[in-house]
Short mmCIF file of N, CA and C in Angstrom, two decimals:
data_model
loop_
_atom_site.label_atom_id
_atom_site.label_comp_id
_atom_site.label_asym_id
_atom_site.label_seq_id
_atom_site.Cartn_x
_atom_site.Cartn_y
_atom_site.Cartn_z
N UNK A 269 0.84 -1.19 0.04
CA UNK A 269 -0.02 -0.02 0.01
C UNK A 269 0.89 1.26 0.01
N UNK A 270 0.41 2.29 -0.66
CA UNK A 270 1.22 3.50 -0.74
C UNK A 270 1.18 4.24 0.60
N UNK A 271 2.17 5.00 0.89
CA UNK A 271 2.23 5.72 2.13
C UNK A 271 1.07 6.68 2.19
N UNK A 272 0.57 6.88 3.42
CA UNK A 272 -0.55 7.71 3.57
C UNK A 272 -0.32 9.01 4.27
N UNK A 273 0.86 9.25 4.76
CA UNK A 273 1.11 10.52 5.39
C UNK A 273 0.43 10.54 6.74
N UNK A 274 0.15 11.72 7.19
CA UNK A 274 -0.33 11.93 8.56
C UNK A 274 -1.68 11.29 8.80
N UNK A 275 -2.46 11.15 7.81
CA UNK A 275 -3.81 10.64 8.04
C UNK A 275 -3.85 9.08 8.06
N UNK A 276 -2.85 8.45 7.51
CA UNK A 276 -2.77 7.03 7.52
C UNK A 276 -3.54 6.30 6.42
N UNK A 277 -4.23 7.05 5.58
CA UNK A 277 -4.95 6.45 4.48
C UNK A 277 -4.05 6.44 3.28
N UNK A 278 -4.12 5.47 2.39
CA UNK A 278 -3.33 5.48 1.19
C UNK A 278 -3.54 6.71 0.38
N UNK A 279 -2.51 7.20 -0.25
CA UNK A 279 -2.60 8.45 -1.04
C UNK A 279 -3.63 8.29 -2.15
N UNK A 280 -3.63 7.15 -2.87
CA UNK A 280 -4.56 6.95 -3.94
C UNK A 280 -6.00 7.06 -3.44
N UNK A 281 -6.26 6.56 -2.24
CA UNK A 281 -7.64 6.55 -1.75
C UNK A 281 -8.12 7.96 -1.45
N UNK A 282 -7.21 8.76 -0.83
CA UNK A 282 -7.62 10.16 -0.57
C UNK A 282 -7.87 10.90 -1.87
N UNK A 283 -6.99 10.74 -2.86
CA UNK A 283 -7.15 11.47 -4.10
C UNK A 283 -8.45 11.02 -4.82
N UNK A 284 -8.66 9.74 -4.89
CA UNK A 284 -9.84 9.20 -5.55
C UNK A 284 -11.11 9.70 -4.83
N UNK A 285 -11.10 9.64 -3.48
CA UNK A 285 -12.27 10.07 -2.72
C UNK A 285 -12.57 11.57 -2.99
N UNK A 286 -11.52 12.38 -2.93
CA UNK A 286 -11.74 13.82 -3.12
C UNK A 286 -12.30 14.04 -4.53
N UNK A 287 -11.68 13.39 -5.56
CA UNK A 287 -12.21 13.59 -6.92
C UNK A 287 -13.67 13.13 -7.03
N UNK A 288 -14.01 11.95 -6.55
CA UNK A 288 -15.35 11.46 -6.69
C UNK A 288 -16.37 12.33 -5.91
N UNK A 289 -15.99 12.69 -4.75
CA UNK A 289 -16.94 13.47 -3.91
C UNK A 289 -17.15 14.88 -4.52
N UNK A 290 -16.04 15.54 -4.92
CA UNK A 290 -16.16 16.87 -5.48
C UNK A 290 -16.94 16.80 -6.78
N UNK A 291 -16.68 15.80 -7.63
CA UNK A 291 -17.45 15.69 -8.86
C UNK A 291 -18.91 15.39 -8.57
N UNK A 292 -19.18 14.49 -7.60
CA UNK A 292 -20.55 14.19 -7.24
C UNK A 292 -21.28 15.42 -6.65
N UNK A 293 -20.54 16.21 -5.87
CA UNK A 293 -21.15 17.43 -5.30
C UNK A 293 -21.48 18.44 -6.44
N UNK A 294 -20.54 18.59 -7.42
CA UNK A 294 -20.80 19.49 -8.51
C UNK A 294 -22.03 19.05 -9.34
N UNK A 295 -22.10 17.78 -9.61
CA UNK A 295 -23.24 17.28 -10.37
C UNK A 295 -24.54 17.46 -9.57
N UNK A 296 -24.50 17.21 -8.26
CA UNK A 296 -25.71 17.35 -7.39
C UNK A 296 -26.15 18.81 -7.33
N UNK A 297 -25.19 19.71 -7.17
CA UNK A 297 -25.53 21.16 -7.13
C UNK A 297 -26.13 21.59 -8.50
N UNK A 298 -25.55 21.10 -9.58
CA UNK A 298 -26.08 21.44 -10.87
C UNK A 298 -27.48 20.88 -11.06
N UNK A 299 -27.68 19.64 -10.62
CA UNK A 299 -29.02 19.05 -10.76
C UNK A 299 -30.04 19.85 -9.94
N UNK A 300 -29.67 20.30 -8.75
CA UNK A 300 -30.59 21.13 -7.94
C UNK A 300 -30.85 22.46 -8.67
N UNK A 301 -29.84 23.04 -9.24
CA UNK A 301 -29.96 24.30 -9.99
C UNK A 301 -30.97 24.12 -11.16
N UNK A 302 -30.76 23.02 -11.86
CA UNK A 302 -31.67 22.76 -13.04
C UNK A 302 -33.13 22.56 -12.56
N UNK A 303 -33.30 21.78 -11.52
CA UNK A 303 -34.63 21.55 -11.05
C UNK A 303 -35.28 22.82 -10.55
N UNK A 304 -34.58 23.63 -9.76
CA UNK A 304 -35.20 24.85 -9.24
C UNK A 304 -35.41 25.87 -10.40
N UNK A 305 -34.51 25.90 -11.34
CA UNK A 305 -34.69 26.85 -12.50
C UNK A 305 -35.90 26.41 -13.30
N UNK A 306 -36.09 25.11 -13.53
CA UNK A 306 -37.20 24.61 -14.33
C UNK A 306 -38.53 24.83 -13.61
N UNK A 307 -38.50 24.70 -12.29
CA UNK A 307 -39.75 24.91 -11.51
C UNK A 307 -40.17 26.36 -11.60
N UNK A 308 -39.23 27.27 -11.55
CA UNK A 308 -39.58 28.69 -11.60
C UNK A 308 -39.80 29.25 -13.05
N UNK A 309 -39.22 28.55 -14.02
CA UNK A 309 -39.40 28.93 -15.43
C UNK A 309 -39.54 27.66 -16.27
N UNK A 310 -40.77 27.33 -16.64
CA UNK A 310 -40.99 26.09 -17.39
C UNK A 310 -40.30 26.07 -18.75
N UNK A 311 -39.90 27.24 -19.29
CA UNK A 311 -39.22 27.34 -20.56
C UNK A 311 -37.67 27.20 -20.38
N UNK A 312 -37.22 27.09 -19.15
CA UNK A 312 -35.76 26.98 -18.92
C UNK A 312 -35.19 25.72 -19.64
N UNK A 313 -34.11 25.90 -20.33
CA UNK A 313 -33.45 24.78 -20.99
C UNK A 313 -32.05 24.61 -20.42
N UNK A 314 -31.84 23.45 -19.85
CA UNK A 314 -30.53 23.14 -19.22
C UNK A 314 -29.56 22.73 -20.30
N UNK A 315 -28.24 22.88 -19.96
CA UNK A 315 -27.19 22.41 -20.89
C UNK A 315 -27.26 20.91 -21.17
N UNK A 316 -27.83 20.17 -20.16
CA UNK A 316 -27.86 18.70 -20.30
C UNK A 316 -29.14 18.27 -21.02
N UNK A 317 -29.94 19.21 -21.51
CA UNK A 317 -31.13 18.86 -22.31
C UNK A 317 -30.72 18.87 -23.78
N UNK A 318 -30.38 17.67 -24.29
CA UNK A 318 -29.87 17.58 -25.65
C UNK A 318 -30.95 17.16 -26.68
N UNK A 319 -32.08 16.66 -26.20
CA UNK A 319 -33.12 16.24 -27.09
C UNK A 319 -34.29 15.71 -26.36
N UNK A 320 -35.29 15.24 -27.12
CA UNK A 320 -36.52 14.74 -26.48
C UNK A 320 -36.25 13.55 -25.49
N UNK A 321 -35.36 12.66 -25.86
CA UNK A 321 -35.12 11.49 -25.02
C UNK A 321 -33.74 11.58 -24.27
N UNK A 322 -33.13 12.76 -24.33
CA UNK A 322 -31.88 13.02 -23.61
C UNK A 322 -32.09 14.37 -22.87
N UNK A 323 -32.81 14.24 -21.74
CA UNK A 323 -33.18 15.47 -20.99
C UNK A 323 -33.10 15.26 -19.52
N UNK A 324 -32.12 15.92 -18.91
CA UNK A 324 -31.99 15.81 -17.45
C UNK A 324 -33.09 16.57 -16.76
N UNK A 325 -33.52 17.73 -17.26
CA UNK A 325 -34.51 18.52 -16.53
C UNK A 325 -35.87 17.75 -16.52
N UNK A 326 -36.12 17.00 -17.56
CA UNK A 326 -37.31 16.14 -17.57
C UNK A 326 -37.28 15.12 -16.44
N UNK A 327 -36.12 14.60 -16.22
CA UNK A 327 -35.90 13.59 -15.18
C UNK A 327 -35.98 14.23 -13.78
N UNK A 328 -35.26 15.36 -13.62
CA UNK A 328 -35.24 16.01 -12.26
C UNK A 328 -36.58 16.53 -11.82
N UNK A 329 -37.40 16.91 -12.79
CA UNK A 329 -38.70 17.46 -12.43
C UNK A 329 -39.82 16.44 -12.45
N UNK A 330 -39.43 15.18 -12.73
CA UNK A 330 -40.43 14.12 -12.68
C UNK A 330 -40.73 13.75 -11.23
N UNK A 331 -41.74 12.94 -11.03
CA UNK A 331 -42.11 12.51 -9.64
C UNK A 331 -40.97 11.82 -8.98
N UNK A 332 -40.12 11.16 -9.75
CA UNK A 332 -39.00 10.38 -9.20
C UNK A 332 -37.76 11.28 -8.85
N UNK A 333 -37.85 12.54 -9.19
CA UNK A 333 -36.77 13.50 -8.90
C UNK A 333 -36.75 13.97 -7.45
N UNK A 334 -37.80 13.67 -6.73
CA UNK A 334 -37.93 14.05 -5.32
C UNK A 334 -38.22 12.79 -4.50
N UNK A 335 -37.44 12.60 -3.47
CA UNK A 335 -37.68 11.47 -2.55
C UNK A 335 -37.74 10.14 -3.28
N UNK A 336 -37.04 10.01 -4.37
CA UNK A 336 -36.98 8.81 -5.17
C UNK A 336 -38.38 8.39 -5.67
N UNK A 337 -39.33 9.34 -5.67
CA UNK A 337 -40.67 9.03 -6.10
C UNK A 337 -41.40 8.17 -5.10
N UNK A 338 -40.81 7.98 -3.92
CA UNK A 338 -41.45 7.08 -2.93
C UNK A 338 -41.97 7.88 -1.70
N UNK A 339 -41.31 8.90 -1.35
CA UNK A 339 -41.67 9.66 -0.14
C UNK A 339 -43.06 10.27 -0.27
N UNK A 340 -43.47 10.60 -1.47
CA UNK A 340 -44.82 11.18 -1.64
C UNK A 340 -45.96 10.25 -1.29
N UNK A 341 -45.65 8.93 -1.16
CA UNK A 341 -46.71 8.02 -0.72
C UNK A 341 -46.96 8.09 0.74
N UNK A 342 -46.03 8.76 1.53
CA UNK A 342 -46.13 8.83 2.94
C UNK A 342 -46.40 10.20 3.46
N UNK A 343 -46.00 11.20 2.69
CA UNK A 343 -46.20 12.59 3.06
C UNK A 343 -46.70 13.35 1.83
N UNK A 344 -47.19 14.57 2.03
CA UNK A 344 -47.69 15.36 0.92
C UNK A 344 -46.54 15.65 -0.06
N UNK A 345 -46.86 15.79 -1.34
CA UNK A 345 -45.84 16.05 -2.33
C UNK A 345 -44.99 17.28 -2.05
N UNK A 346 -45.62 18.30 -1.46
CA UNK A 346 -44.89 19.53 -1.14
C UNK A 346 -44.39 19.57 0.29
N UNK A 347 -44.33 18.44 0.95
CA UNK A 347 -43.84 18.33 2.30
C UNK A 347 -42.35 18.62 2.36
N UNK A 348 -41.88 19.22 3.47
CA UNK A 348 -40.43 19.43 3.60
C UNK A 348 -39.65 18.12 3.68
N UNK A 349 -40.30 17.01 3.89
CA UNK A 349 -39.64 15.72 3.90
C UNK A 349 -39.38 15.16 2.49
N UNK A 350 -40.10 15.69 1.51
CA UNK A 350 -39.96 15.24 0.16
C UNK A 350 -39.03 16.15 -0.63
N UNK A 351 -37.76 15.97 -0.38
CA UNK A 351 -36.71 16.77 -0.90
C UNK A 351 -36.18 16.22 -2.30
N UNK A 352 -35.59 17.12 -3.08
CA UNK A 352 -35.03 16.70 -4.37
C UNK A 352 -33.93 15.66 -4.11
N UNK A 353 -33.80 14.65 -4.96
CA UNK A 353 -32.74 13.67 -4.92
C UNK A 353 -31.37 14.34 -4.92
N UNK A 354 -31.25 15.46 -5.66
CA UNK A 354 -29.97 16.10 -5.73
C UNK A 354 -29.57 16.68 -4.36
N UNK A 355 -30.50 17.13 -3.54
CA UNK A 355 -30.20 17.59 -2.21
C UNK A 355 -29.64 16.34 -1.37
N UNK A 356 -30.28 15.24 -1.51
CA UNK A 356 -29.78 14.04 -0.83
C UNK A 356 -28.38 13.69 -1.29
N UNK A 357 -28.11 13.89 -2.64
CA UNK A 357 -26.77 13.68 -3.15
C UNK A 357 -25.75 14.62 -2.55
N UNK A 358 -26.11 15.87 -2.36
CA UNK A 358 -25.23 16.87 -1.74
C UNK A 358 -24.87 16.39 -0.29
N UNK A 359 -25.85 15.94 0.45
CA UNK A 359 -25.62 15.43 1.77
C UNK A 359 -24.71 14.22 1.76
N UNK A 360 -25.02 13.27 0.84
CA UNK A 360 -24.29 12.04 0.76
C UNK A 360 -22.80 12.28 0.43
N UNK A 361 -22.56 13.12 -0.60
CA UNK A 361 -21.11 13.30 -0.97
C UNK A 361 -20.38 14.10 0.07
N UNK A 362 -21.05 15.01 0.78
CA UNK A 362 -20.42 15.76 1.85
C UNK A 362 -20.03 14.80 3.03
N UNK A 363 -20.96 13.87 3.35
CA UNK A 363 -20.64 12.89 4.41
C UNK A 363 -19.52 11.94 3.99
N UNK A 364 -19.53 11.55 2.72
CA UNK A 364 -18.49 10.66 2.21
C UNK A 364 -17.13 11.36 2.33
N UNK A 365 -17.10 12.60 2.00
CA UNK A 365 -15.82 13.37 2.08
C UNK A 365 -15.39 13.52 3.56
N UNK A 366 -16.30 13.93 4.38
CA UNK A 366 -15.99 14.22 5.81
C UNK A 366 -15.59 12.93 6.54
N UNK A 367 -16.35 11.89 6.37
CA UNK A 367 -16.08 10.64 7.09
C UNK A 367 -14.78 9.95 6.50
N UNK A 368 -14.45 10.29 5.30
CA UNK A 368 -13.24 9.72 4.69
C UNK A 368 -11.98 10.24 5.37
N UNK A 369 -12.14 11.30 6.22
CA UNK A 369 -10.97 11.80 6.99
C UNK A 369 -10.69 10.94 8.22
N UNK A 370 -11.70 10.14 8.64
CA UNK A 370 -11.55 9.37 9.82
C UNK A 370 -11.03 8.03 9.55
N UNK A 371 -10.18 7.45 10.43
CA UNK A 371 -9.68 6.13 10.29
C UNK A 371 -10.41 5.12 11.20
N UNK A 372 -11.53 5.55 11.82
CA UNK A 372 -12.25 4.68 12.68
C UNK A 372 -12.95 3.54 11.92
N UNK A 373 -13.06 2.47 12.59
CA UNK A 373 -13.74 1.31 11.98
C UNK A 373 -15.22 1.61 11.77
N UNK A 374 -15.82 2.36 12.73
CA UNK A 374 -17.25 2.73 12.61
C UNK A 374 -17.45 3.61 11.40
N UNK A 375 -16.55 4.59 11.16
CA UNK A 375 -16.68 5.46 10.00
C UNK A 375 -16.57 4.63 8.71
N UNK A 376 -15.63 3.69 8.70
CA UNK A 376 -15.47 2.84 7.51
C UNK A 376 -16.71 2.00 7.27
N UNK A 377 -17.34 1.49 8.31
CA UNK A 377 -18.56 0.73 8.16
C UNK A 377 -19.69 1.57 7.63
N UNK A 378 -19.77 2.82 8.19
CA UNK A 378 -20.85 3.75 7.71
C UNK A 378 -20.62 4.13 6.26
N UNK A 379 -19.36 4.34 5.87
CA UNK A 379 -19.05 4.64 4.47
C UNK A 379 -19.52 3.54 3.52
N UNK A 380 -19.19 2.31 3.92
CA UNK A 380 -19.61 1.16 3.12
C UNK A 380 -21.14 1.03 3.10
N UNK A 381 -21.79 1.10 4.23
CA UNK A 381 -23.23 0.95 4.30
C UNK A 381 -23.92 2.02 3.51
N UNK A 382 -23.51 3.27 3.66
CA UNK A 382 -24.14 4.36 2.88
C UNK A 382 -23.83 4.26 1.40
N UNK A 383 -22.72 3.66 1.06
CA UNK A 383 -22.42 3.41 -0.37
C UNK A 383 -23.32 2.33 -0.97
N UNK A 384 -23.54 1.27 -0.19
CA UNK A 384 -24.47 0.23 -0.62
C UNK A 384 -25.91 0.87 -0.88
N UNK A 385 -26.33 1.71 0.06
CA UNK A 385 -27.64 2.37 -0.07
C UNK A 385 -27.63 3.23 -1.33
N UNK A 386 -26.56 3.97 -1.62
CA UNK A 386 -26.50 4.83 -2.78
C UNK A 386 -26.52 4.01 -4.05
N UNK A 387 -25.85 2.82 -4.03
CA UNK A 387 -25.83 1.95 -5.23
C UNK A 387 -27.23 1.37 -5.47
N UNK A 388 -27.91 0.98 -4.37
CA UNK A 388 -29.26 0.45 -4.49
C UNK A 388 -30.17 1.57 -5.06
N UNK A 389 -30.03 2.79 -4.54
CA UNK A 389 -30.80 3.92 -5.12
C UNK A 389 -30.44 4.19 -6.58
N UNK A 390 -29.21 4.05 -6.93
CA UNK A 390 -28.78 4.24 -8.32
C UNK A 390 -29.41 3.19 -9.24
N UNK A 391 -29.37 1.95 -8.80
CA UNK A 391 -29.96 0.88 -9.63
C UNK A 391 -31.48 1.10 -9.77
N UNK A 392 -32.14 1.50 -8.69
CA UNK A 392 -33.56 1.78 -8.74
C UNK A 392 -33.85 2.97 -9.73
N UNK A 393 -33.13 4.05 -9.55
CA UNK A 393 -33.35 5.19 -10.43
C UNK A 393 -32.98 4.92 -11.84
N UNK A 394 -31.89 4.11 -12.08
CA UNK A 394 -31.49 3.75 -13.47
C UNK A 394 -32.61 2.98 -14.10
N UNK A 395 -33.24 2.09 -13.38
CA UNK A 395 -34.36 1.33 -13.96
C UNK A 395 -35.58 2.19 -14.30
N UNK A 396 -35.85 3.17 -13.43
CA UNK A 396 -36.93 4.17 -13.71
C UNK A 396 -36.57 4.98 -14.94
N UNK A 397 -35.32 5.39 -15.02
CA UNK A 397 -34.81 6.19 -16.15
C UNK A 397 -35.04 5.41 -17.47
N UNK A 398 -34.61 4.16 -17.46
CA UNK A 398 -34.65 3.36 -18.67
C UNK A 398 -36.06 2.83 -19.05
N UNK A 399 -36.77 2.32 -18.04
CA UNK A 399 -38.02 1.61 -18.35
C UNK A 399 -39.26 2.39 -18.11
N UNK A 400 -39.25 3.45 -17.31
CA UNK A 400 -40.46 4.21 -17.07
C UNK A 400 -40.38 5.54 -17.82
N UNK A 401 -39.32 6.27 -17.64
CA UNK A 401 -39.18 7.57 -18.34
C UNK A 401 -38.68 7.45 -19.73
N UNK A 402 -38.01 6.40 -20.07
CA UNK A 402 -37.45 6.23 -21.41
C UNK A 402 -36.57 7.35 -21.81
N UNK A 403 -35.72 7.79 -20.87
CA UNK A 403 -34.88 8.95 -21.08
C UNK A 403 -33.43 8.58 -20.74
N UNK A 404 -32.53 9.42 -21.23
CA UNK A 404 -31.10 9.27 -20.87
C UNK A 404 -30.70 10.55 -20.27
N UNK A 405 -30.20 10.47 -19.05
CA UNK A 405 -29.78 11.68 -18.29
C UNK A 405 -28.27 11.54 -17.97
N UNK A 406 -27.47 12.31 -18.66
CA UNK A 406 -26.03 12.26 -18.48
C UNK A 406 -25.59 12.56 -17.02
N UNK A 407 -26.26 13.50 -16.40
CA UNK A 407 -25.92 13.83 -15.03
C UNK A 407 -26.25 12.66 -14.11
N UNK A 408 -27.41 12.03 -14.32
CA UNK A 408 -27.83 10.90 -13.51
C UNK A 408 -26.87 9.76 -13.66
N UNK A 409 -26.59 9.38 -14.89
CA UNK A 409 -25.69 8.21 -15.15
C UNK A 409 -24.30 8.52 -14.53
N UNK A 410 -23.85 9.72 -14.62
CA UNK A 410 -22.56 10.07 -14.03
C UNK A 410 -22.54 9.88 -12.55
N UNK A 411 -23.64 10.24 -11.86
CA UNK A 411 -23.68 10.05 -10.43
C UNK A 411 -23.76 8.54 -10.11
N UNK A 412 -24.45 7.75 -10.90
CA UNK A 412 -24.47 6.31 -10.70
C UNK A 412 -23.06 5.72 -10.73
N UNK A 413 -22.29 6.17 -11.73
CA UNK A 413 -20.91 5.65 -11.86
C UNK A 413 -20.09 6.12 -10.66
N UNK A 414 -20.26 7.33 -10.24
CA UNK A 414 -19.55 7.84 -9.02
C UNK A 414 -19.89 6.98 -7.80
N UNK A 415 -21.22 6.67 -7.66
CA UNK A 415 -21.64 5.90 -6.55
C UNK A 415 -21.00 4.50 -6.48
N UNK A 416 -20.95 3.88 -7.64
CA UNK A 416 -20.26 2.54 -7.72
C UNK A 416 -18.80 2.65 -7.42
N UNK A 417 -18.15 3.69 -7.90
CA UNK A 417 -16.74 3.89 -7.68
C UNK A 417 -16.47 4.19 -6.18
N UNK A 418 -17.35 4.92 -5.54
CA UNK A 418 -17.26 5.17 -4.08
C UNK A 418 -17.44 3.84 -3.30
N UNK A 419 -18.36 3.02 -3.74
CA UNK A 419 -18.53 1.74 -3.06
C UNK A 419 -17.24 0.98 -3.15
N UNK A 420 -16.66 0.85 -4.31
CA UNK A 420 -15.38 0.09 -4.47
C UNK A 420 -14.34 0.73 -3.58
N UNK A 421 -14.22 2.01 -3.57
CA UNK A 421 -13.21 2.70 -2.72
C UNK A 421 -13.42 2.45 -1.24
N UNK A 422 -14.68 2.45 -0.84
CA UNK A 422 -15.00 2.26 0.57
C UNK A 422 -14.78 0.82 1.01
N UNK A 423 -15.06 -0.15 0.10
CA UNK A 423 -14.79 -1.55 0.42
C UNK A 423 -13.28 -1.77 0.63
N UNK A 424 -12.47 -1.18 -0.28
CA UNK A 424 -11.02 -1.31 -0.15
C UNK A 424 -10.54 -0.65 1.15
N UNK A 425 -11.17 0.51 1.49
CA UNK A 425 -10.77 1.24 2.72
C UNK A 425 -11.08 0.40 3.94
N UNK A 426 -12.28 -0.18 4.00
CA UNK A 426 -12.66 -0.99 5.16
C UNK A 426 -11.71 -2.15 5.35
N UNK A 427 -11.34 -2.80 4.26
CA UNK A 427 -10.40 -3.95 4.35
C UNK A 427 -9.06 -3.43 4.84
N UNK A 428 -8.59 -2.33 4.36
CA UNK A 428 -7.29 -1.72 4.80
C UNK A 428 -7.33 -1.40 6.28
N UNK A 429 -8.44 -0.76 6.74
CA UNK A 429 -8.53 -0.38 8.12
C UNK A 429 -8.59 -1.60 9.02
N UNK A 430 -9.26 -2.66 8.58
CA UNK A 430 -9.33 -3.92 9.38
C UNK A 430 -7.91 -4.50 9.43
N UNK A 431 -7.17 -4.38 8.33
CA UNK A 431 -5.80 -4.89 8.31
C UNK A 431 -4.90 -4.08 9.24
N UNK A 432 -5.08 -2.77 9.29
CA UNK A 432 -4.25 -1.95 10.21
C UNK A 432 -4.58 -2.30 11.64
N UNK A 433 -5.82 -2.56 11.95
CA UNK A 433 -6.24 -2.92 13.33
C UNK A 433 -5.64 -4.31 13.74
N UNK A 434 -5.58 -5.22 12.77
CA UNK A 434 -5.02 -6.51 13.02
C UNK A 434 -3.53 -6.41 13.33
N UNK A 435 -2.83 -5.59 12.55
CA UNK A 435 -1.32 -5.42 12.71
C UNK A 435 -1.05 -4.71 14.09
N UNK A 436 -1.98 -3.89 14.52
CA UNK A 436 -1.78 -3.17 15.78
C UNK A 436 -1.89 -4.09 16.98
N UNK A 437 -2.51 -5.26 16.82
CA UNK A 437 -2.73 -6.21 17.97
C UNK A 437 -1.50 -6.85 18.37
#
């Protein structure tokens, strides 16, 4: 494993995590911007709207763009609990970045668990994208790839931390 410096994490892992989380944050902030802009101006055209079946704003403003399309079954559609998926992404990538600074086993387990949840959400939303909306969203697919890459990174990290704890015994 490469030297990790003061933090003890491998250099590759820190760099990959920062890249993935910053890119995920940028995509999530952009998605939120597109959704809010489209809600206030129905004629708004996002840069990611390339055609009838390649439209991110169509996806972000669909029922599945908030609370994964599921929260509205439990609360009103305009409830504060029914937030845009992009806002959840901002929270997720921020937590991934912050907890990535910790070498604790609990943080590593949370990173892996939350990554599995994000991958499950990605698979669910990808199936909605393909089979229900019949659309291609470049921003969405990019976040799915980031989520899979974070899962891989977090699994490697957990294994490395468990190895460090074993050597310390």
